[in-house]
Coordinates of C-alpha atoms and ligand atoms in Angstrom, one line a residue:
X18 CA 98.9 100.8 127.5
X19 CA 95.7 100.6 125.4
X20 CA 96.6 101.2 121.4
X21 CA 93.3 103.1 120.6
X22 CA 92.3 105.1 117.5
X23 CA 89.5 106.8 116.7
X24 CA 89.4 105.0 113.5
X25 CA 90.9 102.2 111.9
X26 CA 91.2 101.3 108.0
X27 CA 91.4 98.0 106.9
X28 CA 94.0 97.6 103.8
X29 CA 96.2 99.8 102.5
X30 CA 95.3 99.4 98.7
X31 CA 93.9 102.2 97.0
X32 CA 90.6 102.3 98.2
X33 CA 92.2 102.6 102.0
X34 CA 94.4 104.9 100.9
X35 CA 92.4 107.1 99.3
X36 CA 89.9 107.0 102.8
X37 CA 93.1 108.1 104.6
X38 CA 94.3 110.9 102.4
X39 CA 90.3 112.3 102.8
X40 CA 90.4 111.9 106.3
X41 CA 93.8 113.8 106.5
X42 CA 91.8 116.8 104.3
X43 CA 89.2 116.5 106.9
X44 CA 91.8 117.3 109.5
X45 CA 91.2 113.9 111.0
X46 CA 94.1 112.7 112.1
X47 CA 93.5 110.0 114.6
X48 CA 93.4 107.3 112.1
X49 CA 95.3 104.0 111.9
X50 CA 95.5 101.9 108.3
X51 CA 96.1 97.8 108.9
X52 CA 97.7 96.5 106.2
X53 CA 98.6 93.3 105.8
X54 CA 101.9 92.6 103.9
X55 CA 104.6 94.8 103.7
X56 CA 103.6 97.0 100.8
X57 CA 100.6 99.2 100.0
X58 CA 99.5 99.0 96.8
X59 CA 96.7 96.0 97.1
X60 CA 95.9 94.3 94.1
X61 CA 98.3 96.5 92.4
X62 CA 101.1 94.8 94.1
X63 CA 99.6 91.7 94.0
X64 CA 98.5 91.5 90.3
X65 CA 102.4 91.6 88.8
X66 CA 102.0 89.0 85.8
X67 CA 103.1 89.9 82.3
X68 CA 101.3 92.5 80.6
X69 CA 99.0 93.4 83.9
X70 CA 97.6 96.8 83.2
X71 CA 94.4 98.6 84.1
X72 CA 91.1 98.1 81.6
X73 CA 90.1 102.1 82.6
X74 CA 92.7 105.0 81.0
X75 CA 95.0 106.8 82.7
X76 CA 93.4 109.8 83.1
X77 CA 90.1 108.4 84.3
X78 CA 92.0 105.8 86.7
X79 CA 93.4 108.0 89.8
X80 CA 91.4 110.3 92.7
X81 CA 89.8 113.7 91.2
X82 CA 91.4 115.2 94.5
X83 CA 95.1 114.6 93.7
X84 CA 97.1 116.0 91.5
X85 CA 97.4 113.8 88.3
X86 CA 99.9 111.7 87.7
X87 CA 102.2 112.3 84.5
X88 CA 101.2 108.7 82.7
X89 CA 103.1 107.5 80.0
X90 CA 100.3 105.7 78.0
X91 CA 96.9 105.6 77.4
X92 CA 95.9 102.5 79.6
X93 CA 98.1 102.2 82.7
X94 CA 100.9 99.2 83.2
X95 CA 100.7 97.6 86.9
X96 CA 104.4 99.2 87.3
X97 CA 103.2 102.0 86.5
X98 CA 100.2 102.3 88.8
X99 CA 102.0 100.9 91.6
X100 CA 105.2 103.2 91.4
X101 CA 101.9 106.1 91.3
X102 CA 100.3 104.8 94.6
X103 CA 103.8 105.2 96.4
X104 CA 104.3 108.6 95.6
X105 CA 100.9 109.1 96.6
X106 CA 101.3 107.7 99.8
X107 CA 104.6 109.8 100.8
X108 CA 102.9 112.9 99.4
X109 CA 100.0 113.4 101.9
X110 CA 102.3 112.0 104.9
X111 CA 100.4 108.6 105.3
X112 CA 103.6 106.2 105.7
X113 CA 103.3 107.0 110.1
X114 CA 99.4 106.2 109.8
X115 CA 100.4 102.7 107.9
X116 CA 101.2 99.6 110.2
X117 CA 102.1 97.0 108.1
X118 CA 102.4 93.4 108.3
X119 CA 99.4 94.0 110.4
X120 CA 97.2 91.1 109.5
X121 CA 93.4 91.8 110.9
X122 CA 92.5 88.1 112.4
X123 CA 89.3 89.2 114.6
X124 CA 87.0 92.8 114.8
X125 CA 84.5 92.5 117.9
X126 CA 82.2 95.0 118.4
X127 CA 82.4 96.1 122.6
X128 CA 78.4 97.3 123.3
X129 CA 79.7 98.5 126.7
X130 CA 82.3 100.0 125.7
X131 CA 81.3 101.1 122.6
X132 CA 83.8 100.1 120.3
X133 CA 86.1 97.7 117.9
X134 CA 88.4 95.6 119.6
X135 CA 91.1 94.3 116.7
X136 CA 93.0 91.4 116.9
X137 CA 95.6 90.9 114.4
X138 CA 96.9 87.4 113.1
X139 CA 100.4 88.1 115.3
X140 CA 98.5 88.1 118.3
X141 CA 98.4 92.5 118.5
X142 CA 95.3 93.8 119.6
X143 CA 93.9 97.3 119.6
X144 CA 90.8 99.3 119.8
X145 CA 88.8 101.8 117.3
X146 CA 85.6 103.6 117.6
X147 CA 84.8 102.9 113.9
X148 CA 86.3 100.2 111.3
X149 CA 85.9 101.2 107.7
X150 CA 87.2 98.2 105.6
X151 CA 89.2 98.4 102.6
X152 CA 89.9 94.9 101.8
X153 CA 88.8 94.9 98.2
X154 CA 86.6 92.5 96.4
X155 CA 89.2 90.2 93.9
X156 CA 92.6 89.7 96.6
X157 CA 91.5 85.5 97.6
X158 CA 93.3 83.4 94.6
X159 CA 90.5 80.9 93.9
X160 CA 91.0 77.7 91.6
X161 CA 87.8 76.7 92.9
X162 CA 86.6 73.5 90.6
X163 CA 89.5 72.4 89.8
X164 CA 90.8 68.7 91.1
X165 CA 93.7 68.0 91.3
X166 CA 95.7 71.2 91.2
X167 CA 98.5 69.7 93.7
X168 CA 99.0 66.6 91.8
X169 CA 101.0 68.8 89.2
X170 CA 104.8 67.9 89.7
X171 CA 105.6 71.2 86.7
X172 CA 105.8 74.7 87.6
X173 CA 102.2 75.8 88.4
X174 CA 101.0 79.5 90.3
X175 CA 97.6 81.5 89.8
X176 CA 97.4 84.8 88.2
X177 CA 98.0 87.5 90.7
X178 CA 100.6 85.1 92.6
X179 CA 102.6 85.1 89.6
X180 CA 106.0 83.1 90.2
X181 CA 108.6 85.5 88.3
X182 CA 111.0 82.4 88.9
X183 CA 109.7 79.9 86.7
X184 CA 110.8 80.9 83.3
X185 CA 108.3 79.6 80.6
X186 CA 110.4 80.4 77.4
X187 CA 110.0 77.6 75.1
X188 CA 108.4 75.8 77.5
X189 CA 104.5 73.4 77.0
X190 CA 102.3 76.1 78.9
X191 CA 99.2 75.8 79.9
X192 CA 96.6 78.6 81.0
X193 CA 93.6 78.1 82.7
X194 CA 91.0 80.4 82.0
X195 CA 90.6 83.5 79.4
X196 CA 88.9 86.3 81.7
X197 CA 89.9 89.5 81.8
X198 CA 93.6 88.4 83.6
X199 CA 94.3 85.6 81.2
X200 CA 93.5 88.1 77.7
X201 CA 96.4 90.3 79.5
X202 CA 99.0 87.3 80.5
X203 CA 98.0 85.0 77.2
X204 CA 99.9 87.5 74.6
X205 CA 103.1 87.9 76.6
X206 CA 103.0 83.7 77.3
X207 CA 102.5 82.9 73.9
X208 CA 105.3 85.5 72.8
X209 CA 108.0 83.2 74.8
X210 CA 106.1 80.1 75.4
X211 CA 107.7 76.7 73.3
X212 CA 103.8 76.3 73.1
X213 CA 100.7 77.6 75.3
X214 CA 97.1 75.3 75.5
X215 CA 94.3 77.7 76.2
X216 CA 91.9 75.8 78.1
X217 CA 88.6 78.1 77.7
X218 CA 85.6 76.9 79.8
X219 CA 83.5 80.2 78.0
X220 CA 84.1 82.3 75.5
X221 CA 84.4 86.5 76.1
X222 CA 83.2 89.6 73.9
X223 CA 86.6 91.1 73.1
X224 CA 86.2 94.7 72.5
X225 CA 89.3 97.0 70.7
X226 CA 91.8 98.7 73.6
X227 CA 93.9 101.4 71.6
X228 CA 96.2 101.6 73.4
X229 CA 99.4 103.4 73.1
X230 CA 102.3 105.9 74.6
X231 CA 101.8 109.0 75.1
X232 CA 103.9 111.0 73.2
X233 CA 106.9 113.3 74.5
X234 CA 104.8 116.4 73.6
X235 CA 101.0 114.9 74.5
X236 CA 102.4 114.9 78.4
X237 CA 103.9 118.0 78.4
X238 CA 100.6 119.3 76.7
X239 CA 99.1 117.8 80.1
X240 CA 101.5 118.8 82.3
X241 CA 101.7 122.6 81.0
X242 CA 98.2 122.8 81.8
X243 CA 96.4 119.8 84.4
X244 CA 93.0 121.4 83.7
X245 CA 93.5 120.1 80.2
X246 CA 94.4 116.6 81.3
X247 CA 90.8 117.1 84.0
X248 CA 88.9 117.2 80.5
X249 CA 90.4 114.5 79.1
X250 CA 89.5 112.5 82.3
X251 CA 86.0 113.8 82.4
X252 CA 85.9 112.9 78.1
X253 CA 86.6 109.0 79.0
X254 CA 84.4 109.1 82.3
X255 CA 81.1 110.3 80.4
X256 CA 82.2 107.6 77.4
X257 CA 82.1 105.2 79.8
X258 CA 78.5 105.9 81.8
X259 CA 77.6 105.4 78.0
X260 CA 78.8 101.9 78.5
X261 CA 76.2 101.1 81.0
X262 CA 73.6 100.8 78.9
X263 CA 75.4 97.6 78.0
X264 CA 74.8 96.5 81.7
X265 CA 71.1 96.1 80.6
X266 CA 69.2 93.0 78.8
X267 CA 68.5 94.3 75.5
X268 CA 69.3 97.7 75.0
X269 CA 70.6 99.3 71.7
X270 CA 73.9 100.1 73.8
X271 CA 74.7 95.8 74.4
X272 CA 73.8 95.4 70.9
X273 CA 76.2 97.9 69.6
X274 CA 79.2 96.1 71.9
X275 CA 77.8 92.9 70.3
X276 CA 78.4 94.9 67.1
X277 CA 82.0 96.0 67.3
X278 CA 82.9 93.1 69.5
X279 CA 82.1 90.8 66.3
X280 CA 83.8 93.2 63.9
X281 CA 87.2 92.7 66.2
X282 CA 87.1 89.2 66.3
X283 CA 86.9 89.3 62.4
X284 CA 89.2 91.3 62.3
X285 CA 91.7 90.1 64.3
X286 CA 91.1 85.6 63.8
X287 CA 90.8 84.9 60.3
X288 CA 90.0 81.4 61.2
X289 CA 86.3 81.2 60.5
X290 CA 86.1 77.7 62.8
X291 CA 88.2 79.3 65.5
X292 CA 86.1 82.3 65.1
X293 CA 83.2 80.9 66.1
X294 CA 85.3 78.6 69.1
X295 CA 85.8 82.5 70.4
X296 CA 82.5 83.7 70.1
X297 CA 79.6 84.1 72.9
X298 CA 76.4 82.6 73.2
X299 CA 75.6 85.0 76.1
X300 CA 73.6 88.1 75.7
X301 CA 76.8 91.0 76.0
X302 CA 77.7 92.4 79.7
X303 CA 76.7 89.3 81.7
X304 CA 80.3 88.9 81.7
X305 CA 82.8 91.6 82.1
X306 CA 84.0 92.8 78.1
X307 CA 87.6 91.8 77.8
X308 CA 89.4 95.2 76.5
X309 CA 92.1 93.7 74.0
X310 CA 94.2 94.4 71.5
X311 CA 96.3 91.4 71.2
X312 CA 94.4 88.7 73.2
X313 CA 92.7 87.6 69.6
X314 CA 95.9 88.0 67.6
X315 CA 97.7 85.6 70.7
X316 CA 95.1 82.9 70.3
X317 CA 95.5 82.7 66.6
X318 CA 99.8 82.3 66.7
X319 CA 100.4 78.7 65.3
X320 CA 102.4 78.4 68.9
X321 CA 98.5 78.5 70.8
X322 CA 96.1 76.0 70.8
X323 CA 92.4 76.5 72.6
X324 CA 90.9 73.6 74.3
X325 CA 87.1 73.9 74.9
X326 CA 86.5 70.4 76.5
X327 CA 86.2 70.9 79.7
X328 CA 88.5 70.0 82.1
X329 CA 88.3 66.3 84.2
X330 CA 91.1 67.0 86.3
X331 CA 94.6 68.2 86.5
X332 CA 97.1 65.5 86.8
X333 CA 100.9 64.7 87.4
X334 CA 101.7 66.0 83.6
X335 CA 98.9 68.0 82.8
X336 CA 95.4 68.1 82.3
X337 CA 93.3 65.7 81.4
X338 CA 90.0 66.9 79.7
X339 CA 86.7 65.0 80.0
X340 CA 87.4 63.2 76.2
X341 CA 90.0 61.5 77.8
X342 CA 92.5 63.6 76.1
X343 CA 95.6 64.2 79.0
X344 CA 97.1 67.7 77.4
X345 CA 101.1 67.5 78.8
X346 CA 102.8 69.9 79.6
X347 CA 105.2 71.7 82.1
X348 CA 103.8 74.6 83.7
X349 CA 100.3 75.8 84.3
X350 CA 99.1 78.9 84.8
X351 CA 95.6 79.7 86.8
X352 CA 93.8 82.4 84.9
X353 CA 90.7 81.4 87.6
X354 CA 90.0 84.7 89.2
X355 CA 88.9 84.9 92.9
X356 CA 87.0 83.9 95.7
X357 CA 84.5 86.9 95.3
X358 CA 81.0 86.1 97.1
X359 CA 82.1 86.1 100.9
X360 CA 83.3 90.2 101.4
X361 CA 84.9 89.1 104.2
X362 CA 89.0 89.3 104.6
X363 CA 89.4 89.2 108.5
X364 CA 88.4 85.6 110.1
X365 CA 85.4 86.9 111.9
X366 CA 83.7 90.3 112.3
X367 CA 81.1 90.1 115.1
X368 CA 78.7 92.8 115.9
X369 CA 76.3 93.8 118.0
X370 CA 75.0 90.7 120.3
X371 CA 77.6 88.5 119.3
X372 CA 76.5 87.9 115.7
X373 CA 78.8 87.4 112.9
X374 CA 78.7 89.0 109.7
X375 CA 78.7 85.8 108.4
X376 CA 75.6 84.7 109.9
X377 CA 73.8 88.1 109.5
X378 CA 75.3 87.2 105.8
X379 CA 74.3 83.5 105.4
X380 CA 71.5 84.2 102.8
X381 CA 73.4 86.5 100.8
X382 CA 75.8 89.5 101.5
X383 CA 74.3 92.9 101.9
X384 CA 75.1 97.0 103.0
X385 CA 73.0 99.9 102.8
X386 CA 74.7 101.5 99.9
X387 CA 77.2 99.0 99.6
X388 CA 78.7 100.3 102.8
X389 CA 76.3 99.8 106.4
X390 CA 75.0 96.8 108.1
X391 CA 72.9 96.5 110.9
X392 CA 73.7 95.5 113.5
X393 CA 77.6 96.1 113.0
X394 CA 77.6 100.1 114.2
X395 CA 80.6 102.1 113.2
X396 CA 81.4 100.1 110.4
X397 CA 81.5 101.2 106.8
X398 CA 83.0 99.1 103.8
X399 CA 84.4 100.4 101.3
X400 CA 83.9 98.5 97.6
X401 CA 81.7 96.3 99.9
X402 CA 78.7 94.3 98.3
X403 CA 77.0 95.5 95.4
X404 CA 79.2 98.4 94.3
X405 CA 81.1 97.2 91.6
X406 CA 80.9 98.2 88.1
X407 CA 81.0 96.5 84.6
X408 CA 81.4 100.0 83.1
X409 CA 83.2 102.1 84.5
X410 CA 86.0 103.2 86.9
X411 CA 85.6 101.8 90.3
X412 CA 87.7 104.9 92.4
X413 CA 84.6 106.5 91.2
X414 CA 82.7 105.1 93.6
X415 CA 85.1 105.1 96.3
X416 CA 85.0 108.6 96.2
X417 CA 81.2 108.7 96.5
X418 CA 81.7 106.5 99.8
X419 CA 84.6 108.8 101.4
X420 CA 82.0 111.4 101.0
X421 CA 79.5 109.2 103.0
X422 CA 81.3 107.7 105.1
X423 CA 83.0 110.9 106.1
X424 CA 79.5 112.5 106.8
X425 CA 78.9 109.4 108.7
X426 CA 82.1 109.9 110.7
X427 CA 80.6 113.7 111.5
X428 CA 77.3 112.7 112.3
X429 CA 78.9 110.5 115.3
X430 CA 81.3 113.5 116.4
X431 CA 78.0 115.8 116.7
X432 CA 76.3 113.2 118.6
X433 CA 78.5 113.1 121.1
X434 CA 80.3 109.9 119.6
X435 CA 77.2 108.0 120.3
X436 CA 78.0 104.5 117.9
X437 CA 75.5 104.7 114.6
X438 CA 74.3 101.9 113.1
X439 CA 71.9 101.4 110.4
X440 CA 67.9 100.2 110.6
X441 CA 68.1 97.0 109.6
X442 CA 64.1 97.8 108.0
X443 CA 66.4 100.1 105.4
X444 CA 68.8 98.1 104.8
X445 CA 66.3 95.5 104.0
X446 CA 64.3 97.8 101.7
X447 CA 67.1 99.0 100.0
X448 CA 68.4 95.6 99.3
X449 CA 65.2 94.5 97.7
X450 CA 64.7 97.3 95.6
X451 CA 68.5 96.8 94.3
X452 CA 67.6 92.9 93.8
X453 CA 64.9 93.6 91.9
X454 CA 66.6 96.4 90.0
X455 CA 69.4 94.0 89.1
X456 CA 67.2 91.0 87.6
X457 CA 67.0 93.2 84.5
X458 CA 70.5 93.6 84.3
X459 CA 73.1 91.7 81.7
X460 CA 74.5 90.2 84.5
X461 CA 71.7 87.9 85.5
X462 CA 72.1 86.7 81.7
X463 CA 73.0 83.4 81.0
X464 CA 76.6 82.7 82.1
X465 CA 79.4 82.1 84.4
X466 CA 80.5 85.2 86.5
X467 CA 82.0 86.3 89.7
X468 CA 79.6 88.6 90.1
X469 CA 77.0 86.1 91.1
X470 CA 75.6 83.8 93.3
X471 CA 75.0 80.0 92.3
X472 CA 71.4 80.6 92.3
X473 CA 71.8 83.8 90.2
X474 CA 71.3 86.2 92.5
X475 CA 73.9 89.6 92.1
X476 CA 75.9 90.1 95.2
X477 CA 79.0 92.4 93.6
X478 CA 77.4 94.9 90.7
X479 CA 76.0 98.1 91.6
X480 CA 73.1 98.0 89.2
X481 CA 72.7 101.9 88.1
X482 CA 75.5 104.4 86.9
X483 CA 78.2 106.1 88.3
X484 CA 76.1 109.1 88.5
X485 CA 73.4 107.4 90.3
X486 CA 75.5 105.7 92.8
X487 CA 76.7 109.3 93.4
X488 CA 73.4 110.5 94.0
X489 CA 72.2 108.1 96.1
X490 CA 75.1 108.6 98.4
X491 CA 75.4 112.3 98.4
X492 CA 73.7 112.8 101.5
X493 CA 73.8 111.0 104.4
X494 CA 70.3 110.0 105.2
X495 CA 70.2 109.6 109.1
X496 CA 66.4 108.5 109.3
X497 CA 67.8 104.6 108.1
X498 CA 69.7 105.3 110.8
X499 CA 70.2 105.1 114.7
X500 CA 72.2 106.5 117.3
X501 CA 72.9 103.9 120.1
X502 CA 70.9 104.8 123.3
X503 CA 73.7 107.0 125.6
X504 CA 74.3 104.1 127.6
X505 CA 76.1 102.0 125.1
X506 CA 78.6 105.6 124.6
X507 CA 82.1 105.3 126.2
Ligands
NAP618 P1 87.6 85.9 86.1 O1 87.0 87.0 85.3 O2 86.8 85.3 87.2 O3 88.0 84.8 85.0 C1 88.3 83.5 85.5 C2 88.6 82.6 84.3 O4 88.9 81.3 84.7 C3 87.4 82.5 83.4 O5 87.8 82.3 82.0 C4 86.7 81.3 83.9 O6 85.8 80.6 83.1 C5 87.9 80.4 84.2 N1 87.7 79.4 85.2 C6 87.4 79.6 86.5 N2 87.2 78.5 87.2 C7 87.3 77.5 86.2 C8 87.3 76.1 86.3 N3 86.9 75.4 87.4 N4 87.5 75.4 85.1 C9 87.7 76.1 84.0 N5 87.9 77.4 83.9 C10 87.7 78.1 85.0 O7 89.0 86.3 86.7 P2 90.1 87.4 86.2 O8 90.3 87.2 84.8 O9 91.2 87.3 87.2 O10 89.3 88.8 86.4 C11 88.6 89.1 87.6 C12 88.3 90.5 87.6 O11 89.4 91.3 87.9 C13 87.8 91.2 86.3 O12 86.5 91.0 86.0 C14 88.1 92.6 86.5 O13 87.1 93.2 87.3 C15 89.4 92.5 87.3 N6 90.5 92.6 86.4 C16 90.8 93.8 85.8 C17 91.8 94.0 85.0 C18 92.0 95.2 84.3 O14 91.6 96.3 84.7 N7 92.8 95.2 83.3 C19 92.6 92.9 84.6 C20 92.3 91.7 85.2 C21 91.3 91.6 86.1 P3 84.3 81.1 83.0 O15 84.3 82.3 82.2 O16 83.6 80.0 82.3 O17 83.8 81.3 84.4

């Protein structure tokens, strides 16, 4: 018997889920969501080390179309989140949409029969008239540059892999890398840690977090009346499309991070050498900020010691750094962040003609909108290239693609489910435009980032605001598209 479904969702994180509950208010209920473990929850199940929380408040980090959750503190704990996506997903009845363990291996685009056939790692296969991925952009562990890595005989796991067996109290701990993971993981290490080596390959702009509990009567105040936590949420969303202007070279905004990031680090190290040992040469926002409270206090504990040589190699008892200096110890920690630049989770997705996304992708990864590709009909990514943010929340912008790609989804039903792909002469236009938008961002700066391309060319950052983005993708415009001649319809 053929396993069809009108549509099919790839991952069951929050950016799938969040596609499924808006297809359910649609009243479209023909949906299947692939996820791959056994667990929704994406990088929120994944990400589980000490002291993971999210860098965007509370308020500001769940979907405008549920009802809020009742969060216990400013900035959300992992746990937290988690426990919050569950509920979620029981709530609006996706649990019989959800087949887990359902590893994607293979999409193929049928032009005859116009549609997906999915093969999954187990060997399953099934068939949807359009794929929307939600496999996310930071879920592929990389240590990338590293040598070495399985020489180790210690205890050694990466960030969002975290091994909760290995217990690291009073143990010689090393972490690798200081992004945004590492400042959360760092302060809880060095709290237990006999001793913890920072090995720091470039320095961040630390900016204050504030974070705290919410008091007993602060969520009831919420709770008596949710419009009141809605205005809250829309205080910290229009504080943070302030932050853009950080995301460009040379504006006032960047300078005032540069500003209050200094006056942290001041305040926080009173080490003048190790001040400046934590301090960027990199214009502001070419990295992502680090939002931290205790990451600054952590690295000045008599218990931490920050290495800036850079690392030769990683050997039987440690690391060896390129003065020749092998640091022992007996358990390392990768800080290193993720394979980012491929936006691809399945093995191969092949569209129309037989090409591969990675070919049509070999110069550089690109979607109308983050979202369409030509050439690959039916198939909308969600979080795909070029939509994430340095500055603000990104369910934001998942919500401005459910909105388009729902329209999409209608614009198919009213053509009498004639496949619609997108001109590849707009998807071209509108990646130049972005690329040249983008070379005056902070991100094409000076540094290190996963946001980038070795040759500095921006394949993950949206380069306006959220409000932008939401304009551009308010309306779905079908002239950069094309329905499939009638023959190709099923
Ligand atoms: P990341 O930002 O890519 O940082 C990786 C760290 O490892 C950097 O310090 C990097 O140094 C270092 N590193 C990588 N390869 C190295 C090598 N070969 N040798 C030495 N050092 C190396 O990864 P992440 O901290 O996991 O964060 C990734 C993203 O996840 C963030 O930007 C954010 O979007 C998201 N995130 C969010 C939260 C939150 O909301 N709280 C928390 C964690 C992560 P360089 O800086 O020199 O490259």
């Amino acid at each position: 018997m053929s396993d069809h479904s009108e549509i099919a969702i790839i991952g069951a994180g929050l950016g799938g889920i969040g596609m499924g509950i808006r297809l359910k208010d649609e009243g479209k209920d023909d949906f299947v969501l692939l996820e791959k473990t056994g667990r929704v929850g994406g990088t929120w199940r994944d990400n589980t080390y000490p002291g993971a929380a999210c860098d965007v408040q509370s308020h500001l980090y769940w979907f405008s179309f549920d009802d809020q959750p009742d969060w216990s503190r400013v900035y959300p704990l992992q746990a937290e989140i988690l426990a919050n996506i569950e509920r979620l997903v029981d709530r609006h009845g996706l649990l019989p949409h959800i087949r887990f363990n359902a590893e994607l291996a293979a999409a193929h685009w049928d032009d005859a029969a116009s549609l997906w056939r999915l093969s999954l790692k187990d060997g399953r296969e099934l068939t949807a008239s359009t794929v929307i991925t939600a496999w996310g952009q930071l879920n592929r562990p990389s240590t990338h540059g590293i040598e070495g890595v399985e020489d180790f005989r210690g205890d050694w796991f990466h960030s969002a892999r975290w091994n909760h067996d290995v217990k690291l109290e009073g143990r010689r701990v090393a972490s690798i890398g200081n992004g945004p993971s590492a400042a959360q993981f760092i302060p809880e290490v060095a709290a237990v840690a006999g001793h913890l080596t920072v090995f720091q390959r470039s320095p961040n702009y630390v900016v204050p977090r504030l974070d705290r509990p919410y008091t007993d009567e602060e969520r009831q105040f919420f709770l008596d009346d949710p419009a009141r936590l809605y205005e809250s949420r829309e205080g910290y969303y229009q504080e943070h499309e302030t932050w853009h202007g950080a995301m460009r070279q040379g504006t006032p905004t960047a300078a005032e991070f540069g500003r209050v990031a200094r006056e942290h680090l001041e305040a926080q190290v009173a080490d003048p050498a190790l001040r400046e040992r934590l301090w960027p040469s990199y214009p502001v926002g070419c990295k992502r900020l680090v939002i931290s409270d205790d990451f600054l206090p952590a690295m000045a504990r008599p218990n931490v010691t920050l290495v800036t040589d850079r690392i030769e190699r990683i050997e039987k008892n440690g690391v060896r750094t390129v003065d020749g200096v092998l640091h022992e110890v007996d358990a390392i920690v990768y800080g290193t962040g993720f394979d980012t630049l491929q936006f691809l989770s399945a093995g191969d997705v092949v569209g129309r003609g037989g090409r591969s996304l990675r070919e049509a992708w070999r110069d550089i990864p690109e979607a109308y909108l983050g979202m369409a590709v030509a050439g690959f009909p039916n198939f909308f990514m969600l979080y795909g290239p070029n939509t994430n943010l340095g500055h603000n929340s990104i369910l934001l912008m998942l919500e401005a693609q459910y909105g388009y790609v729902l329209q999409a989804i209608q614009a198919i039903d009213d053509n009498d489910g004639r496949p619609l792909d997108v001109k590849p002469d707009a998807l071209a236009a509108f990646n130049q435009r972005l690329q040249d938008d983008l070379r005056g961002s902070s991100w094409a700066g000076s540094c290190l980032s996963w946001y980038k391309t070795a040759d500095n060319r921006i394949t993950n950052n949206w380069s306006g605001s959220v409000e932008d983005y939401k304009a551009r993708t308010a309306q779905l415009e079908l002239q950069h598209y094309e329905f499939l001649e009638a023959g190709h319809a099923r």
